[in-house]
Short mmCIF file of C-alpha atoms in Angstrom, two decimals:
data_model
loop_
_atom_site.label_atom_id
_atom_site.label_comp_id
_atom_site.label_asym_id
_atom_site.label_seq_id
_atom_site.Cartn_x
_atom_site.Cartn_y
_atom_site.Cartn_z
CA UNK A 1 -61.99 62.54 8.37
CA UNK A 2 -62.04 64.16 11.80
CA UNK A 3 -58.99 62.31 13.06
CA UNK A 4 -57.18 64.25 15.75
CA UNK A 5 -53.45 64.62 15.25
CA UNK A 6 -51.40 64.83 18.39
CA UNK A 7 -47.93 66.33 18.25
CA UNK A 8 -45.91 63.35 19.45
CA UNK A 9 -42.13 63.68 19.34
CA UNK A 10 -40.68 60.95 17.14
CA UNK A 11 -38.09 59.96 19.69
CA UNK A 12 -37.97 61.16 23.28
CA UNK A 13 -34.21 61.17 23.83
CA UNK A 14 -34.51 63.03 27.10
CA UNK A 15 -36.76 60.43 28.78
CA UNK A 16 -34.75 57.56 27.33
CA UNK A 17 -31.48 59.07 28.55
CA UNK A 18 -32.90 59.89 31.95
CA UNK A 19 -34.35 56.40 32.29
CA UNK A 20 -31.08 54.77 31.22
CA UNK A 21 -28.92 56.84 33.57
CA UNK A 22 -31.23 56.29 36.54
CA UNK A 23 -31.38 52.55 35.82
CA UNK A 24 -27.59 52.36 35.48
CA UNK A 25 -26.88 54.12 38.76
CA UNK A 26 -29.45 52.19 40.78
CA UNK A 27 -29.03 48.69 39.29
CA UNK A 28 -25.23 48.66 39.23
CA UNK A 29 -25.12 50.44 42.58
CA UNK A 30 -27.39 47.90 44.27
CA UNK A 31 -25.54 44.91 42.76
CA UNK A 32 -22.14 46.33 43.80
CA UNK A 33 -23.32 47.10 47.33
CA UNK A 34 -24.91 43.68 47.68
CA UNK A 35 -21.72 42.00 46.47
CA UNK A 36 -19.73 43.90 49.09
CA UNK A 37 -22.26 42.74 51.68
CA UNK A 38 -21.81 39.12 50.56
CA UNK A 39 -18.04 39.53 50.78
CA UNK A 40 -18.44 41.00 54.29
CA UNK A 41 -20.64 38.06 55.24
CA UNK A 42 -17.92 35.73 54.02
CA UNK A 43 -15.37 37.45 56.27
CA UNK A 44 -17.83 37.43 59.17
CA UNK A 45 -18.29 33.67 58.84
CA UNK A 46 -14.56 32.88 58.81
CA UNK A 47 -13.31 31.36 62.03
CA UNK A 48 -9.78 32.73 61.67
CA UNK A 49 -10.67 36.44 61.77
CA UNK A 50 -10.35 38.73 64.76
CA UNK A 51 -13.32 40.16 66.67
CA UNK A 52 -12.57 43.62 65.31
CA UNK A 53 -12.67 42.43 61.71
CA UNK A 54 -15.85 40.45 62.33
CA UNK A 55 -17.47 43.49 63.94
CA UNK A 56 -16.45 45.68 61.02
CA UNK A 57 -17.90 43.13 58.60
CA UNK A 58 -21.18 43.07 60.52
CA UNK A 59 -21.37 46.88 60.44
CA UNK A 60 -20.70 46.94 56.68
CA UNK A 61 -23.35 44.26 56.07
CA UNK A 62 -25.96 46.06 58.18
CA UNK A 63 -25.25 49.46 56.65
CA UNK A 64 -25.45 48.12 53.11
CA UNK A 65 -28.67 46.23 53.84
CA UNK A 66 -30.21 49.43 55.21
CA UNK A 67 -29.05 51.42 52.16
CA UNK A 68 -30.52 48.86 49.73
CA UNK A 69 -33.82 48.66 51.62
CA UNK A 70 -34.01 52.46 51.84
CA UNK A 71 -33.32 52.76 48.08
CA UNK A 72 -36.08 50.30 47.22
CA UNK A 73 -38.59 51.87 49.64
CA UNK A 74 -37.75 55.32 48.25
CA UNK A 75 -38.25 54.02 44.70
CA UNK A 76 -41.63 52.54 45.51
CA UNK A 77 -42.64 55.71 47.36
CA UNK A 78 -41.94 57.77 44.26
CA UNK A 79 -43.77 55.33 41.96
CA UNK A 80 -46.86 55.03 44.18
CA UNK A 81 -47.09 58.79 44.67
CA UNK A 82 -47.06 59.39 40.92
CA UNK B 1 -78.18 46.18 24.77
CA UNK B 2 -76.16 45.51 21.64
CA UNK B 3 -73.31 47.70 22.84
CA UNK B 4 -73.38 46.15 26.31
CA UNK B 5 -73.10 42.62 24.86
CA UNK B 6 -70.12 43.58 22.72
CA UNK B 7 -68.48 45.53 25.54
CA UNK B 8 -68.80 42.64 28.00
CA UNK B 9 -67.40 40.23 25.40
CA UNK B 10 -64.46 42.51 24.62
CA UNK B 11 -63.69 42.99 28.31
CA UNK B 12 -63.73 39.21 28.80
CA UNK B 13 -61.36 38.74 25.86
CA UNK B 14 -59.13 41.47 27.34
CA UNK B 15 -59.04 39.56 30.61
CA UNK B 16 -58.17 36.45 28.60
CA UNK B 17 -55.28 38.34 27.02
CA UNK B 18 -54.12 39.48 30.45
CA UNK B 19 -54.15 35.85 31.57
CA UNK B 20 -51.99 34.79 28.58
CA UNK B 21 -49.73 37.75 29.31
CA UNK B 22 -49.30 36.40 32.84
CA UNK B 23 -48.29 32.87 31.90
CA UNK B 24 -46.31 33.98 28.87
CA UNK B 25 -44.25 36.42 30.95
CA UNK B 26 -43.83 34.38 34.15
CA UNK B 27 -40.41 33.50 32.79
CA UNK B 28 -39.29 37.13 32.85
CA UNK B 29 -39.58 37.20 36.63
CA UNK B 30 -38.70 33.69 37.71
CA UNK B 31 -36.52 31.99 35.05
CA UNK B 32 -33.12 32.74 36.66
CA UNK B 33 -34.46 31.92 40.15
CA UNK B 34 -35.77 28.57 38.93
CA UNK B 35 -32.64 27.84 36.87
CA UNK B 36 -30.24 28.37 39.79
CA UNK B 37 -32.49 26.61 42.29
CA UNK B 38 -32.77 29.67 44.52
CA UNK B 39 -36.45 28.77 44.86
CA UNK B 40 -38.38 25.65 43.92
CA UNK B 41 -40.23 26.18 40.62
CA UNK B 42 -43.72 26.12 42.15
CA UNK B 43 -42.72 28.41 45.03
CA UNK B 44 -41.13 30.89 42.61
CA UNK B 45 -44.26 30.99 40.45
CA UNK B 46 -46.60 31.45 43.44
CA UNK B 47 -44.47 34.26 44.85
CA UNK B 48 -44.35 35.94 41.46
CA UNK B 49 -48.11 35.63 41.05
CA UNK B 50 -48.86 37.33 44.38
CA UNK B 51 -46.41 40.16 43.69
CA UNK B 52 -47.72 40.71 40.16
CA UNK B 53 -51.07 41.46 41.78
CA UNK B 54 -49.44 43.95 44.14
CA UNK B 55 -47.60 45.59 41.24
CA UNK B 56 -50.82 46.11 39.29
CA UNK B 57 -51.97 48.66 41.86
CA UNK B 58 -48.81 50.76 41.98
CA UNK B 59 -49.05 53.03 38.94
CA UNK B 60 -51.26 53.91 35.95
CA UNK B 61 -48.81 55.87 33.83
CA UNK B 62 -48.29 53.15 31.22
CA UNK B 63 -52.04 52.49 31.00
CA UNK B 64 -52.48 56.10 30.00
CA UNK B 65 -49.79 55.76 27.33
CA UNK B 66 -51.34 52.64 25.77
CA UNK B 67 -54.76 54.25 25.73
CA UNK B 68 -53.69 57.46 24.10
CA UNK B 69 -50.35 57.17 22.37
CA UNK B 70 -50.68 54.47 19.72
CA UNK B 71 -53.95 54.92 17.81
CA UNK B 72 -56.32 57.83 17.48
CA UNK B 73 -58.94 57.51 20.21
CA UNK B 74 -61.59 59.19 18.07
CA UNK B 75 -61.31 56.44 15.44
CA UNK B 76 -61.59 53.55 17.87
CA UNK B 77 -64.56 51.26 17.61
CA UNK B 78 -65.17 48.10 19.59
CA UNK B 79 -64.27 45.66 16.75
CA UNK B 80 -60.82 47.30 16.55
CA UNK B 81 -60.16 46.62 20.21
CA UNK B 82 -61.51 43.09 19.82
CA UNK B 83 -59.38 42.39 16.72
CA UNK B 84 -56.30 43.67 18.49
CA UNK B 85 -56.85 41.38 21.45
CA UNK B 86 -57.48 38.35 19.25
CA UNK B 87 -54.25 39.04 17.33
CA UNK B 88 -52.29 39.38 20.56
CA UNK B 89 -53.69 36.19 22.14
CA UNK B 90 -53.09 34.16 18.97
CA UNK B 91 -49.46 35.32 18.79
CA UNK B 92 -48.87 34.81 22.53
CA UNK B 93 -50.18 31.25 22.43
CA UNK B 94 -48.12 30.43 19.31
CA UNK B 95 -44.87 31.76 20.75
CA UNK B 96 -45.56 30.06 24.08
CA UNK B 97 -45.84 26.71 22.28
CA UNK B 98 -42.43 27.22 20.69
CA UNK B 99 -40.95 28.51 23.96
CA UNK B 100 -40.09 31.88 22.42
CA UNK B 101 -39.82 34.76 24.88
CA UNK B 102 -41.56 37.32 22.66
CA UNK B 103 -43.17 40.53 23.84
CA UNK B 104 -46.81 40.36 24.89
CA UNK B 105 -46.86 44.15 24.80
CA UNK B 106 -45.79 44.23 21.17
CA UNK B 107 -48.30 41.51 20.33
CA UNK B 108 -51.03 43.67 21.86
CA UNK B 109 -49.91 46.88 20.22
CA UNK B 110 -49.42 45.10 16.88
CA UNK B 111 -52.89 43.56 17.08
CA UNK B 112 -54.52 46.92 17.78
CA UNK B 113 -52.56 48.61 14.98
CA UNK B 114 -53.51 45.86 12.50
CA UNK B 115 -57.20 46.05 13.37
CA UNK B 116 -57.09 49.84 13.20
CA UNK B 117 -55.39 49.77 9.79
CA UNK B 118 -58.15 47.42 8.55
CA UNK B 119 -60.80 49.72 9.96
CA UNK B 120 -59.64 53.26 9.25
CA UNK B 121 -56.35 53.07 7.37
CA UNK B 122 -52.94 54.47 8.24
CA UNK B 123 -54.17 57.93 9.20
CA UNK B 124 -55.76 56.57 12.40
CA UNK B 125 -52.48 55.18 13.66
CA UNK B 126 -50.26 57.62 15.54
CA UNK B 127 -47.03 56.59 13.82
CA UNK B 128 -44.99 59.07 15.82
CA UNK B 129 -46.24 57.40 19.00
CA UNK B 130 -45.57 53.95 17.57
CA UNK B 131 -41.98 54.85 16.70
CA UNK B 132 -41.23 56.93 19.77
CA UNK B 133 -43.05 54.92 22.41
CA UNK B 134 -42.85 51.39 21.02
CA UNK B 135 -40.17 50.81 18.37
CA UNK B 136 -37.41 53.01 19.78
CA UNK B 137 -37.72 51.63 23.34
CA UNK B 138 -37.94 48.12 21.82
CA UNK B 139 -34.51 48.61 20.29
CA UNK B 140 -33.07 50.44 23.27
CA UNK B 141 -34.43 48.23 26.08
CA UNK B 142 -32.54 44.98 25.40
CA UNK B 143 -29.33 46.86 24.59
CA UNK B 144 -29.52 48.90 27.79
CA UNK B 145 -30.46 45.84 29.88
CA UNK B 146 -27.71 43.72 28.30
CA UNK B 147 -25.05 46.38 28.90
CA UNK B 148 -26.08 47.10 32.49
CA UNK B 149 -26.39 43.41 33.38
CA UNK B 150 -22.98 42.68 31.84
CA UNK B 151 -21.38 45.46 33.89
CA UNK B 152 -23.26 44.44 37.05
CA UNK B 153 -22.32 40.75 36.63
CA UNK B 154 -18.66 41.59 35.98
CA UNK B 155 -18.48 43.82 39.06
CA UNK B 156 -20.32 41.31 41.27
CA UNK B 157 -18.04 38.53 40.07
CA UNK B 158 -14.88 40.54 40.78
CA UNK B 159 -16.05 41.83 44.15
CA UNK B 160 -16.90 38.33 45.35
CA UNK B 161 -13.82 36.69 43.80
CA UNK B 162 -12.31 35.91 47.21
CA UNK B 163 -15.59 34.95 48.85
CA UNK B 164 -15.95 31.31 49.83
CA UNK B 165 -18.28 29.51 47.45
CA UNK B 166 -20.92 28.46 50.01
CA UNK B 167 -21.36 32.02 51.35
CA UNK B 168 -21.39 33.43 47.85
CA UNK B 169 -23.99 30.92 46.71
CA UNK B 170 -26.13 31.52 49.81
CA UNK B 171 -25.88 35.31 49.59
CA UNK B 172 -26.63 35.49 45.88
CA UNK B 173 -29.57 33.09 46.17
CA UNK B 174 -31.06 35.29 48.91
CA UNK B 175 -30.43 38.25 46.62
CA UNK B 176 -32.21 36.40 43.83
CA UNK B 177 -35.30 35.90 45.98
CA UNK B 178 -35.33 39.66 46.65
CA UNK B 179 -34.71 40.56 43.01
CA UNK B 180 -37.29 38.09 41.65
CA UNK B 181 -39.83 39.66 44.02
CA UNK B 182 -38.93 43.12 42.79
CA UNK B 183 -39.11 41.96 39.18
CA UNK B 184 -42.55 40.43 39.74
CA UNK B 185 -43.81 43.72 41.15
CA UNK B 186 -42.21 45.50 38.21
CA UNK B 187 -43.94 43.14 35.78
CA UNK B 188 -47.30 43.62 37.50
CA UNK B 189 -47.02 47.39 37.45
CA UNK B 190 -45.85 47.46 33.83
CA UNK B 191 -47.84 44.74 32.07
CA UNK B 192 -51.18 44.67 33.89
CA UNK B 193 -51.44 48.33 32.95
CA UNK B 194 -51.35 47.50 29.27
CA UNK B 195 -54.55 45.51 29.49
CA UNK B 196 -55.99 48.24 31.68
CA UNK B 197 -55.20 50.58 28.80
CA UNK B 198 -57.01 48.32 26.32
CA UNK B 199 -60.09 47.97 28.53
CA UNK B 200 -60.04 51.75 28.87
CA UNK B 201 -59.94 51.94 25.05
CA UNK B 202 -62.97 49.63 24.89
CA UNK B 203 -64.88 51.77 27.38
CA UNK B 204 -64.03 54.87 25.35
CA UNK B 205 -65.05 53.13 22.12
CA UNK B 206 -68.37 52.14 23.69
CA UNK B 207 -69.00 55.65 24.96
CA UNK B 208 -68.90 54.47 28.57
CA UNK B 209 -65.89 56.67 29.29
CA UNK B 210 -64.88 60.03 27.89
CA UNK B 211 -61.78 60.08 25.67
CA UNK B 212 -58.80 60.77 27.91
CA UNK B 213 -60.69 59.63 31.00
CA UNK B 214 -58.88 57.87 33.86
CA UNK B 215 -58.87 54.07 34.19
CA UNK B 216 -61.71 52.93 36.53
CA UNK B 217 -60.77 51.12 39.76
CA UNK B 218 -62.61 47.90 38.84
CA UNK B 219 -60.51 47.65 35.69
CA UNK B 220 -57.34 47.86 37.79
CA UNK B 221 -58.59 45.10 40.13
CA UNK B 222 -59.77 42.71 37.41
CA UNK B 223 -56.59 43.12 35.33
CA UNK B 224 -54.40 42.59 38.39
CA UNK B 225 -56.24 39.38 39.26
CA UNK B 226 -56.09 38.07 35.68
CA UNK B 227 -52.34 38.58 35.30
CA UNK B 228 -51.75 37.02 38.72
CA UNK B 229 -53.83 33.96 37.77
CA UNK B 230 -51.92 33.59 34.49
CA UNK B 231 -48.59 33.88 36.30
CA UNK B 232 -49.67 31.18 38.75
CA UNK B 233 -50.13 28.71 35.86
CA UNK B 234 -46.46 29.22 34.97
CA UNK B 235 -45.34 29.36 31.36
CA UNK B 236 -42.80 26.57 31.82
CA UNK B 237 -41.77 26.35 28.18
CA UNK B 238 -40.53 29.94 28.15
CA UNK B 239 -39.08 29.66 31.67
CA UNK B 240 -36.99 26.83 30.26
CA UNK B 241 -35.76 28.89 27.29
CA UNK B 242 -34.81 31.89 29.41
CA UNK B 243 -33.37 29.89 32.30
CA UNK B 244 -31.52 27.18 30.39
CA UNK B 245 -31.30 28.25 26.75
CA UNK B 246 -29.16 31.37 26.57
CA UNK B 247 -26.48 30.63 29.12
CA UNK B 248 -25.69 28.52 32.15
CA UNK B 249 -26.82 30.83 34.93
CA UNK B 250 -25.03 31.04 38.27
CA UNK B 251 -26.67 32.68 41.33
CA UNK B 252 -24.44 35.74 40.79
CA UNK B 253 -25.59 36.08 37.19
CA UNK B 254 -29.20 35.46 38.20
CA UNK B 255 -29.12 38.15 40.86
CA UNK B 256 -27.38 40.70 38.62
CA UNK B 257 -29.73 40.10 35.67
CA UNK B 258 -32.90 40.17 37.76
CA UNK B 259 -31.90 43.30 39.67
CA UNK B 260 -31.02 45.07 36.42
CA UNK B 261 -34.29 44.01 34.79
CA UNK B 262 -36.45 45.13 37.69
CA UNK B 263 -34.75 48.52 38.00
CA UNK B 264 -34.95 49.19 34.24
CA UNK B 265 -38.63 48.18 34.10
CA UNK B 266 -39.66 50.12 37.22
CA UNK B 267 -37.75 53.23 36.10
CA UNK B 268 -39.23 53.18 32.60
CA UNK B 269 -42.69 52.43 33.97
CA UNK B 270 -42.33 55.39 36.33
CA UNK B 271 -41.46 57.64 33.37
CA UNK B 272 -44.44 56.42 31.31
CA UNK B 273 -42.35 54.53 28.76
CA UNK B 274 -44.01 51.15 28.09
CA UNK B 275 -41.01 48.83 27.75
CA UNK B 276 -41.39 45.17 26.96
CA UNK B 277 -40.49 43.28 30.13
CA UNK B 278 -39.55 40.32 27.92
CA UNK B 279 -37.01 42.36 25.96
CA UNK B 280 -35.53 43.74 29.16
CA UNK B 281 -35.38 40.36 30.95
CA UNK B 282 -33.93 38.59 27.89
CA UNK B 283 -31.36 41.35 27.37
CA UNK B 284 -30.36 41.20 31.03
CA UNK B 285 -29.93 37.40 30.98
CA UNK B 286 -27.79 37.67 27.85
CA UNK B 287 -25.82 40.43 29.58
CA UNK B 288 -25.24 38.24 32.59
CA UNK B 289 -23.72 35.66 30.23
CA UNK B 290 -21.54 38.33 28.62
CA UNK B 291 -20.42 39.39 32.10
CA UNK B 292 -18.91 35.99 32.86
CA UNK B 293 -15.21 35.33 32.36
CA UNK B 294 -15.77 33.18 29.27
CA UNK B 295 -18.64 35.24 27.81
CA UNK B 296 -20.64 32.02 27.42
CA UNK B 297 -23.84 32.81 25.53
CA UNK B 298 -25.73 30.92 22.80
CA UNK B 299 -25.82 33.80 20.35
CA UNK B 300 -27.46 31.69 17.66
CA UNK B 301 -30.48 31.20 19.93
CA UNK B 302 -30.44 34.91 20.80
CA UNK B 303 -30.43 35.71 17.08
CA UNK B 304 -33.45 33.50 16.43
CA UNK B 305 -35.33 35.08 19.32
CA UNK B 306 -34.38 38.49 17.89
CA UNK B 307 -35.98 37.51 14.57
CA UNK B 308 -39.13 36.46 16.45
CA UNK B 309 -39.16 39.91 18.08
CA UNK B 310 -39.01 41.56 14.64
CA UNK B 311 -41.87 39.40 13.41
CA UNK B 312 -44.08 39.96 16.47
CA UNK B 313 -45.48 43.37 15.55
CA UNK B 314 -46.39 42.58 11.89
CA UNK B 315 -47.59 39.04 12.68
CA UNK B 316 -49.94 40.14 15.44
CA UNK B 317 -51.03 43.07 13.23
CA UNK B 318 -51.99 40.60 10.48
CA UNK B 319 -53.89 38.46 13.02
CA UNK B 320 -55.62 41.60 14.35
CA UNK B 321 -56.60 42.71 10.84
CA UNK B 322 -57.88 39.22 9.93
CA UNK B 323 -59.93 39.10 13.14
CA UNK B 324 -61.39 42.51 12.26
CA UNK B 325 -62.31 41.46 8.71
CA UNK B 326 -63.69 38.11 9.90
CA UNK B 327 -65.85 39.82 12.42
CA UNK B 328 -67.12 42.30 9.83
CA UNK B 329 -68.03 39.37 7.58
CA UNK B 330 -70.49 37.99 10.14
CA UNK B 331 -71.65 41.29 11.65
CA UNK B 332 -70.34 42.67 14.95
CA UNK B 333 -72.15 40.50 17.53
CA UNK B 334 -72.14 37.20 15.64
CA UNK B 335 -68.68 37.96 14.29
CA UNK B 336 -67.27 38.38 17.79
CA UNK B 337 -68.73 35.03 18.83
CA UNK B 338 -67.45 33.23 15.70
CA UNK B 339 -63.94 34.69 15.87
CA UNK B 340 -63.74 33.91 19.58
CA UNK B 341 -64.79 30.32 18.87
CA UNK B 342 -62.04 30.03 16.24
CA UNK B 343 -59.49 31.42 18.71
CA UNK B 344 -60.58 29.05 21.47
CA UNK B 345 -60.32 26.11 19.06
CA UNK B 346 -56.83 27.22 18.06
CA UNK B 347 -55.80 27.52 21.72
CA UNK B 348 -57.11 24.02 22.47
CA UNK B 349 -55.17 22.58 19.49
CA UNK B 350 -51.97 24.27 20.68
CA UNK B 351 -52.54 23.03 24.22
CA UNK B 352 -53.08 19.44 23.03
CA UNK B 353 -49.91 19.65 20.88
CA UNK B 354 -47.95 20.96 23.87
CA UNK B 355 -48.92 17.91 25.93
CA UNK B 356 -46.93 15.67 23.58
CA UNK B 357 -43.74 17.07 25.08
CA UNK B 358 -44.93 18.49 28.35
CA UNK B 359 -42.68 20.96 30.16
CA UNK B 360 -43.63 21.65 33.76
CA UNK B 361 -42.18 22.29 37.20
CA UNK B 362 -40.66 18.80 37.29
CA UNK B 363 -38.57 18.95 34.14
CA UNK B 364 -38.13 22.67 33.47
CA UNK B 365 -34.44 22.48 34.44
CA UNK B 366 -33.62 19.46 32.27
CA UNK B 367 -30.54 19.67 30.08
CA UNK B 368 -31.10 22.01 27.09
CA UNK B 369 -32.10 20.08 23.99
CA UNK B 370 -33.64 17.11 25.80
CA UNK B 371 -37.18 18.18 24.99
CA UNK B 372 -36.84 18.82 21.28
CA UNK B 373 -36.95 22.58 21.68
CA UNK B 374 -37.47 24.66 18.59
CA UNK B 375 -33.82 25.74 18.74
CA UNK B 376 -32.18 22.40 19.42
CA UNK B 377 -28.83 21.39 18.04
CA UNK B 378 -27.00 24.49 19.20
CA UNK B 379 -23.63 24.16 20.91
CA UNK B 380 -23.57 24.01 24.70
CA UNK B 381 -22.24 27.19 26.30
CA UNK B 382 -18.96 26.80 28.09
CA UNK B 383 -19.56 25.78 31.69
CA UNK B 384 -19.15 28.66 34.09
CA UNK B 385 -17.94 28.18 37.63
CA UNK B 386 -20.42 29.37 40.27
#
């Protein structure tokens, strides 16, 4: 009977909470940003919009795409470095 | 020589489990993409397979958890690892036949616990670890994924309310290709590690690796290849359940559910919490149904799948314990060969039975109920506008 007993906390609320909050912010954030980008694309593709509006839509789309890509690259960077 | 034979056999069985894990869990990554037609079924499966392999190399935190957090490493012997794997494969193959998206991770953990109970009794199982690292996340994961996916779907739906349907469909399908890729990487990094953890356990049990030692590189490579090969086969029966069974998925729902799943899995994997990708993906798909205007979800099917989740741990534990006792009956080396032969026979029978109503890339998107699914006869969800 030389079984080792490790002191394992029954329920790690801290990690669960941290994981949930991080997931919530990133997943909802990415979906919201992407939806705005799709809406901007829709405006960009309309033939009845002015050049200024189309330009603004293109800027919004590009910015959001960069933010999403940067978020994902940053996430992978953290995971790989762990 | 004796130990080497057993070790090689156990490692091969572990690779076999990893393969079943791949085809059983293909659905988690690709079901919404296949259901909405964002990618052709074969293309989706091939993409997922390649990215599962990439994901296997990203992190080893979950592998460390599996190897050290569930059963006492000092009590592990090779037959325990073997019994656990046999229990997990048997349960995976059974649930695949019925198209049930159950957790391969829980099947594996249950199998190891059952074999360990048969070998050394309850004192060798780290119950605190089982509750804290397996059961609690198992309850939390689908609830969190469902809630986040419901919120994400609702917000996406409202934000794109005034978007023309062709742009919306195009944009969300592109988003789905991105999110299915991310989810495949997440699955590779989360699930391949579990088998890596088991192979590490086997090496420890054989004395080839010190307790608490790091997972060798060859283990990472072999497990990554096995899960990728399994994914490439495509578990079409479960893809069908996830993609067609719970709700009628639109590209918006598919994108929201897949993005939520991948973020939840990658975050938990990063924090060393071994979540079931199946529970997360199923929860997120249900959430995407809840997030629609009419909340169209087949809750009766969800309830039955929930019951299967509850049964997974004890059922695979029983299989694991039986495999352990069976193997002891014949002696370790002969026992391993006999039990493996029984398992292979069982797998062949299941495969032959599955051919009677074959589900593949050509008919995976058929109307729900056309193929005599285990949960047929349920009401159709209300049609949701894309």
